[in-house]
PDB file of C-alpha atoms and ligand atoms in Angstrom:
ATOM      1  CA  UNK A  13     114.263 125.404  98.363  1.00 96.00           C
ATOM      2  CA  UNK A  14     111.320 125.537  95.908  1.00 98.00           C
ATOM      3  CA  UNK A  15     108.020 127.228  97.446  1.00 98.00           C
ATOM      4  CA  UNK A  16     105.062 127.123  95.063  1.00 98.00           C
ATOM      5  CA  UNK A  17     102.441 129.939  96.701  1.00 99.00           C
ATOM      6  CA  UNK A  18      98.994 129.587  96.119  1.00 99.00           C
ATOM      7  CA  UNK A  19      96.924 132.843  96.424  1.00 99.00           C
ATOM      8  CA  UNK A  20      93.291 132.697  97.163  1.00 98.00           C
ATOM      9  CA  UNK A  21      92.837 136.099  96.224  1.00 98.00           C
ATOM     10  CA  UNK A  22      94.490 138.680  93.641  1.00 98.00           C
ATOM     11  CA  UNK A  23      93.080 141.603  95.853  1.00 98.00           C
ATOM     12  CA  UNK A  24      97.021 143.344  96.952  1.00 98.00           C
ATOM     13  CA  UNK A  25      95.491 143.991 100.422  1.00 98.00           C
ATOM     14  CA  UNK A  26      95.832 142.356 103.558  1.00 98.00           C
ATOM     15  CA  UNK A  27      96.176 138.655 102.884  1.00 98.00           C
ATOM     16  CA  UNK A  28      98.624 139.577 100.156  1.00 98.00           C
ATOM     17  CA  UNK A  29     100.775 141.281 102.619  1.00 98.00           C
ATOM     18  CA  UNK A  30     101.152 138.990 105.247  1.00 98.00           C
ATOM     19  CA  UNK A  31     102.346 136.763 102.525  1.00 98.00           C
ATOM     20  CA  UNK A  32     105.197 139.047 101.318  1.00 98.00           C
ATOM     21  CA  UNK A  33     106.276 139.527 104.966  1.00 98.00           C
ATOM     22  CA  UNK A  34     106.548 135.943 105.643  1.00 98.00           C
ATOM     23  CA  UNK A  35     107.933 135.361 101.947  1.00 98.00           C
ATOM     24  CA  UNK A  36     110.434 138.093 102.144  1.00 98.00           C
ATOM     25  CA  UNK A  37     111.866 135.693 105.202  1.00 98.00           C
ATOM     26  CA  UNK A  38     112.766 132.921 102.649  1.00 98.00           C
ATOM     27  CA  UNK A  39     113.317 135.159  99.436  1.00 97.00           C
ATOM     28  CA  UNK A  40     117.410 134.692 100.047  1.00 97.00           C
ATOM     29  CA  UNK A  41     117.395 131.093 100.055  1.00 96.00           C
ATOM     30  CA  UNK A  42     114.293 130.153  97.793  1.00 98.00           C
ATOM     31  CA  UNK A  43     112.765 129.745  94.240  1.00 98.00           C
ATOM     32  CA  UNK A  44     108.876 131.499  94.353  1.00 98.00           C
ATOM     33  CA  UNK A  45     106.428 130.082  91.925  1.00 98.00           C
ATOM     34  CA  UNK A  46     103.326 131.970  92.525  1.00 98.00           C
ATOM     35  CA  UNK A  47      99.499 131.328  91.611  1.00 99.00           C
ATOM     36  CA  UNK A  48      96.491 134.272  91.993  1.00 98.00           C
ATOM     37  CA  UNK A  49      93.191 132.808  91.768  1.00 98.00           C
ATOM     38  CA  UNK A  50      91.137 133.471  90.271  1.00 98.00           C
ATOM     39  CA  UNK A  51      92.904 134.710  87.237  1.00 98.00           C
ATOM     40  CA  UNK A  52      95.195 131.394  87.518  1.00 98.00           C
ATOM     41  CA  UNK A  53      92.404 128.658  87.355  1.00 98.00           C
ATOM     42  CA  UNK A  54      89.165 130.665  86.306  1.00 98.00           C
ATOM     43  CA  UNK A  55      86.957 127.989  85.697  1.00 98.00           C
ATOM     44  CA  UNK A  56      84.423 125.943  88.513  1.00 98.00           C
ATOM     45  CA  UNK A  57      84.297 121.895  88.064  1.00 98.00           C
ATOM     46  CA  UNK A  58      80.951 121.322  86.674  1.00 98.00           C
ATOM     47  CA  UNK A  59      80.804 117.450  87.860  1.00 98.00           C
ATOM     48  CA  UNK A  60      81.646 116.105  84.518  1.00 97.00           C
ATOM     49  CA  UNK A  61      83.802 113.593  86.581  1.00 97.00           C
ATOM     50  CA  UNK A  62      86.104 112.741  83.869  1.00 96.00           C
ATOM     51  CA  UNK A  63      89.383 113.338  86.132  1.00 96.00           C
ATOM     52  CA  UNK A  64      87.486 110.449  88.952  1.00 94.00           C
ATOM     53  CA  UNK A  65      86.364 107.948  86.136  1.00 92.00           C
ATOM     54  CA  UNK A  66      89.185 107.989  83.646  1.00 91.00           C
ATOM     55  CA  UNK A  67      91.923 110.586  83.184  1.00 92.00           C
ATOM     56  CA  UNK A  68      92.185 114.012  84.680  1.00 94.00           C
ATOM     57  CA  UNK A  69      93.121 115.570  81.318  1.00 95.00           C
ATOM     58  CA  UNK A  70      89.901 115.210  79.960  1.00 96.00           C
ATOM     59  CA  UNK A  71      88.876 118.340  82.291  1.00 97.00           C
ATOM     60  CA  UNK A  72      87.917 121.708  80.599  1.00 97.00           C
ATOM     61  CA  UNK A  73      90.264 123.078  82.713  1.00 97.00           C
ATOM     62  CA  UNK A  74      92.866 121.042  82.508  1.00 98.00           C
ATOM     63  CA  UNK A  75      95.335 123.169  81.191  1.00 98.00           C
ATOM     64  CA  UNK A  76      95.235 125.177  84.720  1.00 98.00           C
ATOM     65  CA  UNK A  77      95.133 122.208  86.640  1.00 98.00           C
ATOM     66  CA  UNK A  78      98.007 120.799  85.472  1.00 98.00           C
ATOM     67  CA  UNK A  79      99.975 124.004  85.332  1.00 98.00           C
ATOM     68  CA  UNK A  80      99.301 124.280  89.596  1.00 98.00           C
ATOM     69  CA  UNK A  81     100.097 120.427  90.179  1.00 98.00           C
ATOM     70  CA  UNK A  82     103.593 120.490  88.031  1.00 98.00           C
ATOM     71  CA  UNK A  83     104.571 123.374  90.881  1.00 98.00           C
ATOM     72  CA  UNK A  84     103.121 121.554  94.226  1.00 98.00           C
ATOM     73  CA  UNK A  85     104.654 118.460  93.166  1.00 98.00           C
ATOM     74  CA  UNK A  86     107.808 120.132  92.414  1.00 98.00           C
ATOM     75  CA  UNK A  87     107.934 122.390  95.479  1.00 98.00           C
ATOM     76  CA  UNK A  88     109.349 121.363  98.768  1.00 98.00           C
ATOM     77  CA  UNK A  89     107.263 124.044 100.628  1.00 98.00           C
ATOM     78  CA  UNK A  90     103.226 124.760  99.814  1.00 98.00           C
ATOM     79  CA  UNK A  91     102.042 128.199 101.145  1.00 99.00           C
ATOM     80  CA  UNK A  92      98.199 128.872 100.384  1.00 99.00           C
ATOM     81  CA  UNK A  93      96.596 132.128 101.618  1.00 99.00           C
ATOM     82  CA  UNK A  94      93.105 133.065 101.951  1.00 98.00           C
ATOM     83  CA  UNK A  95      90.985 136.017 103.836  1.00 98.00           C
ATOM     84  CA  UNK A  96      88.100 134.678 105.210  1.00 98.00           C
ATOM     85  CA  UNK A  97      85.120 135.021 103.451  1.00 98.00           C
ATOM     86  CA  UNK A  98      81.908 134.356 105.318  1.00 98.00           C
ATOM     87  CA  UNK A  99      83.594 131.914 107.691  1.00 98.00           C
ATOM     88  CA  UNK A 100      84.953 129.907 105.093  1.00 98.00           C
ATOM     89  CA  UNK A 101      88.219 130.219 102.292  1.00 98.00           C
ATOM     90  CA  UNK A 102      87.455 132.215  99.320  1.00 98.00           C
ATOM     91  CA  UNK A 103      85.436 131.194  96.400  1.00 98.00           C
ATOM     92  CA  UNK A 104      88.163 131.119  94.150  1.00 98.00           C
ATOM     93  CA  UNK A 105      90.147 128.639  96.820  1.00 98.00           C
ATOM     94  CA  UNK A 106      87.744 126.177  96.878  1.00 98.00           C
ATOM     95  CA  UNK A 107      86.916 126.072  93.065  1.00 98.00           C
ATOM     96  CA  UNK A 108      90.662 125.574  92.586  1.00 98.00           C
ATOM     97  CA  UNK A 109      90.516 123.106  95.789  1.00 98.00           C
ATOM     98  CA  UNK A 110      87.623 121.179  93.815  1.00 98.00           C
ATOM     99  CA  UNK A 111      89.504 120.623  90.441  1.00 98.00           C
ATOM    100  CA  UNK A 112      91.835 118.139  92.820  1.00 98.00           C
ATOM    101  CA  UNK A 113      88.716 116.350  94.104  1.00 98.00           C
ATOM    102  CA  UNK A 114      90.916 113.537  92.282  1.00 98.00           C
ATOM    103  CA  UNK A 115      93.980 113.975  94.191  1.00 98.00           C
ATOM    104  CA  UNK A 116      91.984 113.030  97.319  1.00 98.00           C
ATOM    105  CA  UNK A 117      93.280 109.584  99.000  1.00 98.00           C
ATOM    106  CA  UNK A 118      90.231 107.461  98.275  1.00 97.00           C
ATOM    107  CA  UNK A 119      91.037 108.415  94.775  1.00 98.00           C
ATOM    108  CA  UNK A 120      94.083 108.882  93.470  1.00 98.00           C
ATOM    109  CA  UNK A 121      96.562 110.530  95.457  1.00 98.00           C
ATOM    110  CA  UNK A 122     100.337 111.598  93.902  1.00 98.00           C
ATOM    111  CA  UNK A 123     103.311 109.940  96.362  1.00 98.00           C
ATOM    112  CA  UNK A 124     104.774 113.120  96.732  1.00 97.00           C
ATOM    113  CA  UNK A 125     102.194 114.515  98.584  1.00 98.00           C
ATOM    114  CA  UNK A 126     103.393 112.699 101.550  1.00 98.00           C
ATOM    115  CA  UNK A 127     106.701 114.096 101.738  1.00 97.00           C
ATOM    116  CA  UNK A 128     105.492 117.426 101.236  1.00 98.00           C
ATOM    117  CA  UNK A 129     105.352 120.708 103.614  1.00 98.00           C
ATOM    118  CA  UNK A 130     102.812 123.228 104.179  1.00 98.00           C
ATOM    119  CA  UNK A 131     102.301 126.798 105.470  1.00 98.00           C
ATOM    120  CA  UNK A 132      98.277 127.846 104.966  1.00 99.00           C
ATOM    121  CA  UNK A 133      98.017 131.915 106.355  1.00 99.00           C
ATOM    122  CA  UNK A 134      94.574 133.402 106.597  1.00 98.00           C
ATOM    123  CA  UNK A 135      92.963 136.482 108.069  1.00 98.00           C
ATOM    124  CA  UNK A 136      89.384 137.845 109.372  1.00 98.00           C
ATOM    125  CA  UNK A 137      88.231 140.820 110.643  1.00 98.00           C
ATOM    126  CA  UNK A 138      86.326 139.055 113.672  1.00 97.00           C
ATOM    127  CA  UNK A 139      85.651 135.695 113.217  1.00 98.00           C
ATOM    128  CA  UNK A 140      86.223 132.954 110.652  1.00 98.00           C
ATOM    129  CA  UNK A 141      90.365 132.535 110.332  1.00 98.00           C
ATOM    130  CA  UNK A 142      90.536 129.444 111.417  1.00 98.00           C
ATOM    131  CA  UNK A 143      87.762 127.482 109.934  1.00 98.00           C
ATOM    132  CA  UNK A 144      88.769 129.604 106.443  1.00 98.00           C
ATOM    133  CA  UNK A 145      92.416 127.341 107.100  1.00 98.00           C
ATOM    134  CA  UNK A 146      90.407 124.281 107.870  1.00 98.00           C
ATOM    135  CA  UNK A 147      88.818 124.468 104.402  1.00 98.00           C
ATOM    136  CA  UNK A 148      92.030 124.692 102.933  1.00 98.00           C
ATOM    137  CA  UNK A 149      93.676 122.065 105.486  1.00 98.00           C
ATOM    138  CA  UNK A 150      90.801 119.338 104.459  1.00 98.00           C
ATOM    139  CA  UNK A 151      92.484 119.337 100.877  1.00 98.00           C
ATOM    140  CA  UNK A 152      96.016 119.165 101.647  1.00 98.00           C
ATOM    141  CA  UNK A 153      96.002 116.524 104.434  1.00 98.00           C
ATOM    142  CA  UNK A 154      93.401 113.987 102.049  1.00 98.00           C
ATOM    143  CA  UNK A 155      95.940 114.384  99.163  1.00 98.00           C
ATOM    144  CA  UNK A 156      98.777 113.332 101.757  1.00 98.00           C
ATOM    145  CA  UNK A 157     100.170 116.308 103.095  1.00 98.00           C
ATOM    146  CA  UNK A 158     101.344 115.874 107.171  1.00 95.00           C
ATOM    147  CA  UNK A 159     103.338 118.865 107.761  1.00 97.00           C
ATOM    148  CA  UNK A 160     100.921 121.420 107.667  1.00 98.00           C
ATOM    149  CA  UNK A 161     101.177 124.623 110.019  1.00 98.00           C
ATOM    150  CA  UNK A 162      98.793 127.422 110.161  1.00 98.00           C
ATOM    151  CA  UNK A 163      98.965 131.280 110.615  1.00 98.00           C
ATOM    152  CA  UNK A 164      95.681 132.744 111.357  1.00 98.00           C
ATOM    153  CA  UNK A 165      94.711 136.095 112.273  1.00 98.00           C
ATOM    154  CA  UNK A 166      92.099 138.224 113.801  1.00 98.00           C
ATOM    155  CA  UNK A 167      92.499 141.921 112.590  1.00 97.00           C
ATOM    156  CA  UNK A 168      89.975 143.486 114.864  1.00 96.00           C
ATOM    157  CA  UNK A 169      90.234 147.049 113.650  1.00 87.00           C
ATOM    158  CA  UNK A 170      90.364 147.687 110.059  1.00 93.00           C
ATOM    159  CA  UNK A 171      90.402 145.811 107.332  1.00 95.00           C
ATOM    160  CA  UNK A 172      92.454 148.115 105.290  1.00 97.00           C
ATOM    161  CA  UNK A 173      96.496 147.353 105.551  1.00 98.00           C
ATOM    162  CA  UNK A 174      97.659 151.026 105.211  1.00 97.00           C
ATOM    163  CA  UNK A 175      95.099 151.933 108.623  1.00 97.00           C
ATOM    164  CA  UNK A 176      95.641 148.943 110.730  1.00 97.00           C
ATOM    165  CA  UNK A 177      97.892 149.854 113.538  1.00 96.00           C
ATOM    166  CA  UNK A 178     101.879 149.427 113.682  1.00 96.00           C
ATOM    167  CA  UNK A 179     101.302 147.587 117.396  1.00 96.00           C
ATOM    168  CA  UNK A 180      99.087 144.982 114.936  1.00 97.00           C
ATOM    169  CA  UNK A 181     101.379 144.659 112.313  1.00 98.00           C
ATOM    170  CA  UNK A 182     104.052 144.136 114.340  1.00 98.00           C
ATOM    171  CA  UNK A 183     102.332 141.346 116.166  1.00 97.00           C
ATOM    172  CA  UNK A 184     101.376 139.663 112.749  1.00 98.00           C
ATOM    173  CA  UNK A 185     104.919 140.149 111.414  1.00 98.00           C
ATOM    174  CA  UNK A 186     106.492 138.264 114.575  1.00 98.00           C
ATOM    175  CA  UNK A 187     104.379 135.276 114.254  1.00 98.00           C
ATOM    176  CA  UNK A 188     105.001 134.859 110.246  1.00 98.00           C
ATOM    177  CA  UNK A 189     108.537 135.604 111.416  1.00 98.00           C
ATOM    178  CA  UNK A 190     108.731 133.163 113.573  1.00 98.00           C
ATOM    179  CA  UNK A 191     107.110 130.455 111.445  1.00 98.00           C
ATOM    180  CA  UNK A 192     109.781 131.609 108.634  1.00 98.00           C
ATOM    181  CA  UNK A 193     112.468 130.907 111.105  1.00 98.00           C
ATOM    182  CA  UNK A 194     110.822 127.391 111.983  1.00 98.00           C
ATOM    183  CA  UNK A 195     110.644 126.526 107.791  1.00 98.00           C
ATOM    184  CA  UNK A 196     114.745 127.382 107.694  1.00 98.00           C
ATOM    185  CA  UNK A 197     115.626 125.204 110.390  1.00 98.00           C
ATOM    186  CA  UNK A 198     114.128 122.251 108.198  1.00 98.00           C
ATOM    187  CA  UNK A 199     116.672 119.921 106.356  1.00 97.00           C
ATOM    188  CA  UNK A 200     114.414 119.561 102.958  1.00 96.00           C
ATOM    189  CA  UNK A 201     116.465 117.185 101.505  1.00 96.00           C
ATOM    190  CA  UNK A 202     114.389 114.714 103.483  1.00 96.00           C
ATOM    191  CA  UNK A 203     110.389 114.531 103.078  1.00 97.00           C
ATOM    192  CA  UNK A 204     108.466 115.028 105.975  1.00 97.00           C
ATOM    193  CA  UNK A 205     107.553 112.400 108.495  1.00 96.00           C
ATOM    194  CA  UNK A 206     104.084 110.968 107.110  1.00 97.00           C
ATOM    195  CA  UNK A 207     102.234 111.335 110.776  1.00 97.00           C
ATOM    196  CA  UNK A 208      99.624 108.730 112.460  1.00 97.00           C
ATOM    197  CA  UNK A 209      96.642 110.493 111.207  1.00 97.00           C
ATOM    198  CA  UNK A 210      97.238 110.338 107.196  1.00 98.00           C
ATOM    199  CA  UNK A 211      98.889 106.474 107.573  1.00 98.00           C
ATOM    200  CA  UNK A 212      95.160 105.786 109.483  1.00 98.00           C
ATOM    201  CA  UNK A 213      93.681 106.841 106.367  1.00 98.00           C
ATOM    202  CA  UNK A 214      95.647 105.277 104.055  1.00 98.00           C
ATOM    203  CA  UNK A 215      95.309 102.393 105.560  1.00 98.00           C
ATOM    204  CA  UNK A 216      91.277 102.875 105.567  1.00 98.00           C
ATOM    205  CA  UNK A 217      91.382 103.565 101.994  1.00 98.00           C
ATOM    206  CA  UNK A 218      93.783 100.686 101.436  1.00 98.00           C
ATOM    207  CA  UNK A 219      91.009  98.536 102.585  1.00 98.00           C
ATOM    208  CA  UNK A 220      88.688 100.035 100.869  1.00 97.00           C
ATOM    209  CA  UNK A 221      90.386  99.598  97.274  1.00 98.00           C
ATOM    210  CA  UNK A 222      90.897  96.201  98.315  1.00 98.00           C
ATOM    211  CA  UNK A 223      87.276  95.619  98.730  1.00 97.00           C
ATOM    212  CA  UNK A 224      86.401  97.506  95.332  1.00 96.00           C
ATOM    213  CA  UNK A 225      89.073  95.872  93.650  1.00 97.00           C
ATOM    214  CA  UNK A 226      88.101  92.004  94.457  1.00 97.00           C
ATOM    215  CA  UNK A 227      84.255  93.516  93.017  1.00 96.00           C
ATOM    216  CA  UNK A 228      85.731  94.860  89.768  1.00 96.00           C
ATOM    217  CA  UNK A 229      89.415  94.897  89.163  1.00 96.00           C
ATOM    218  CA  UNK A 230      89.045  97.215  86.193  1.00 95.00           C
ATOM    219  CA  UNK A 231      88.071 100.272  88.819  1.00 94.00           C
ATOM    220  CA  UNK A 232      90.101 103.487  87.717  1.00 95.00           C
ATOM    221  CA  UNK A 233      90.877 104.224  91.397  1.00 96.00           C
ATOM    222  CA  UNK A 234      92.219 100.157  92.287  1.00 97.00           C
ATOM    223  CA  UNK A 235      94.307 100.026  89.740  1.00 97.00           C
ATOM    224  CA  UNK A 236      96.235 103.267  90.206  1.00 97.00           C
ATOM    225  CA  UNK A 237      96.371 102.272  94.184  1.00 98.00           C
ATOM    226  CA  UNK A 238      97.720  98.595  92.777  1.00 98.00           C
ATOM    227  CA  UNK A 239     100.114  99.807  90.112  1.00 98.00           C
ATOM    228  CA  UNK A 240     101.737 101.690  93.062  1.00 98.00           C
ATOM    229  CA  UNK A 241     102.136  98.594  94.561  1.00 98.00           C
ATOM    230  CA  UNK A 242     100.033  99.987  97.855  1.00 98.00           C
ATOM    231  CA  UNK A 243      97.371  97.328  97.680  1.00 98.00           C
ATOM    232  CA  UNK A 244     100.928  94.861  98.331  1.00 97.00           C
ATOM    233  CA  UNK A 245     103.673  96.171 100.531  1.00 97.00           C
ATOM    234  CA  UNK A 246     104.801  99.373  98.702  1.00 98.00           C
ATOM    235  CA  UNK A 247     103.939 102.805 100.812  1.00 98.00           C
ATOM    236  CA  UNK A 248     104.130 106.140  99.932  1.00 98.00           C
ATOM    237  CA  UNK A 249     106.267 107.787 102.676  1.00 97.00           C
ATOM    238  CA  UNK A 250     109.910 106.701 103.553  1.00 84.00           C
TER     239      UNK A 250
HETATM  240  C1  LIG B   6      82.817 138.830 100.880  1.00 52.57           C
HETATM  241  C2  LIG B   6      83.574 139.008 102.160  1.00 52.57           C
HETATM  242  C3  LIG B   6      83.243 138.240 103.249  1.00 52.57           C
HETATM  243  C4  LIG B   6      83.924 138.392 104.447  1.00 52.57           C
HETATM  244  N1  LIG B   6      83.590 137.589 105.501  1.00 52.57           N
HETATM  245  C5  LIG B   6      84.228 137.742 106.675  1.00 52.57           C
HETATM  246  C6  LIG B   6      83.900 136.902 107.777  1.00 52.57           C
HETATM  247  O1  LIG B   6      83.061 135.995 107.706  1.00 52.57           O
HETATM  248  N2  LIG B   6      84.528 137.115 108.948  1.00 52.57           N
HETATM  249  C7  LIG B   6      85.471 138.109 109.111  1.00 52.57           C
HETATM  250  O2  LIG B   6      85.977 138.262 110.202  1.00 52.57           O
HETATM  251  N3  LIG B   6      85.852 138.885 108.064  1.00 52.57           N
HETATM  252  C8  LIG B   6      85.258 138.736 106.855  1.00 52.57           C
HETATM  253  N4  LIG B   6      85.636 139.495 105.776  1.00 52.57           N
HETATM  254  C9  LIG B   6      86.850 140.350 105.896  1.00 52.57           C
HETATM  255  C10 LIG B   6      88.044 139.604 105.263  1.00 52.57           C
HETATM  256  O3  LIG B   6      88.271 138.369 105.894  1.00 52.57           O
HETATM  257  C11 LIG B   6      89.374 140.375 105.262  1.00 52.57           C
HETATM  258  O4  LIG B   6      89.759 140.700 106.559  1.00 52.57           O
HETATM  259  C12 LIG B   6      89.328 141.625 104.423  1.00 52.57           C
HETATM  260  O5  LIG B   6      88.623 141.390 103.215  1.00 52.57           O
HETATM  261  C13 LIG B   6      90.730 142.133 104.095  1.00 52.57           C
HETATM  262  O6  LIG B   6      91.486 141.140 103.425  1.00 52.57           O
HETATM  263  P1  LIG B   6      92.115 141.355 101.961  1.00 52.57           P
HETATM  264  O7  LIG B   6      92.642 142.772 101.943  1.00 52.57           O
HETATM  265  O8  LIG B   6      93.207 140.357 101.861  1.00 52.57           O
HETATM  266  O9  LIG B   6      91.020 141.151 100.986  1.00 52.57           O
HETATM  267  C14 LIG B   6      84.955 139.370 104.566  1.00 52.57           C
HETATM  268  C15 LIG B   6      85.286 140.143 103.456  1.00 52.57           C
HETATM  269  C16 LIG B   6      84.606 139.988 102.259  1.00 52.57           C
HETATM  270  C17 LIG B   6      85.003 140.819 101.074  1.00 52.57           C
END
């Protein structure tokens, strides 16, 4: 199994250790590709829109981008971390999130995406775990992604790994164990079932490319959608 991890911090503190508890589940059976952010995509889209109008390699930083979408589309497992940082995923997250603005389904989504399976874990000291996964859950399910299950957790003491209790960390542990234990039951030679939400919006945005094609049939985002063959009959799950 090939897990590509997706770090939205390089801080070796909390976050970062949840993540090598529920990693050190998988370790035996998997191949870890691992991304810190910032340090792994350092730069903020500045709303050229080059990657929406013509080709995504005409980004500054497209030398990052395409480094982090080689290893999601190669992985069969996605993990992407995040503390919560005022309510929301950290700033480095959604600058990375940002650069695949692209990748979005009314744009130009990659097949594999739909196949694909996620694990998103974040953490807060009060408040502001889950919507810090929603920010992160927004991206992956418009670029495709169904299977997408969520650790969150409230650390209500201390914010510091080495002085949060035992009876804490054992609680955390069990739950990332227990989603570990979920991800190796999973036969990953098949993709995951695309589910009723994502075909709804492909289907929207089918309609929607249809409409913007029949206006101008030279539209960067129709003709990806019809050399797929999804304007016709062709979808992107199995
Ligand atoms: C800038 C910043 C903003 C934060 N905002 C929140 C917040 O809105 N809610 C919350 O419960 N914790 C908040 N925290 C605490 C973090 O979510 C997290 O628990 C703490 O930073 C430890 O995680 P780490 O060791 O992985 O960095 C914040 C921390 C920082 C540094």
């Amino acid at each position: 199994m090939k897990i590509t991890v997706i770090n939205g911090t390089e801080k070796r503190g909390v976050t970062y250790n949840l993540k090598e508890i529920f990693l050190g589940e998988l370790r035996d059976r998997a191949e870890i590709t691992e991304f810190y952010l910032p340090k792994d995509c350092p730069g903020f889209c500045i709303g050229c829109t080059s990657c929406f109008r013509t080709y995504e390699s005409k980004c500054k930083d497209a030398e990052y981008i395409q480094k982090i979408e080689k290893a999601l589309l190669a992985a069969d497992l996605f993990v992407f971390t995040s503390p919560a940082y005022v309510f929301h995923t950290t700033g480095a997250m959604k600058a990375m999130l940002d650069h695949f603005g692209y990748r979005w389904m009314p744009h130009r989504p990659a097949k594999e995406m739909f196949g694909k399976r996620a694990v998103i874990i974040t953490q807060c000291l009060g408040a502001g775990g889950m919507s810090t996964a929603k920010d992160i859950k927004d991206s992956l399910s418009w670029w495709g992604v169904s299977s997408i299950k969520v650790c969150s957790f409230k650390l209500l003491s201390e914010i510091e790994w080495e002085k949060i209790p035992e009876k804490k960390k054992k609680q955390m542990t069990s739950k990332l164990v227990k989603t570990a234990d979920r991800i190796k039951r999973i036969d990953f030679s098949r993709p995951a079932r695309t589910n009723l939400t994502t075909r709804c919006k492909f289907y929207a945005v089918r309609m929607l490319q249809t409409g913007l094609g029949k206006s101008n049939p030279e539209y960067t985002d129709y003709k990806y959608w019809k050399s797929n063959g999804w304007i016709d009959k062709t979808r992107p799950w199995k």
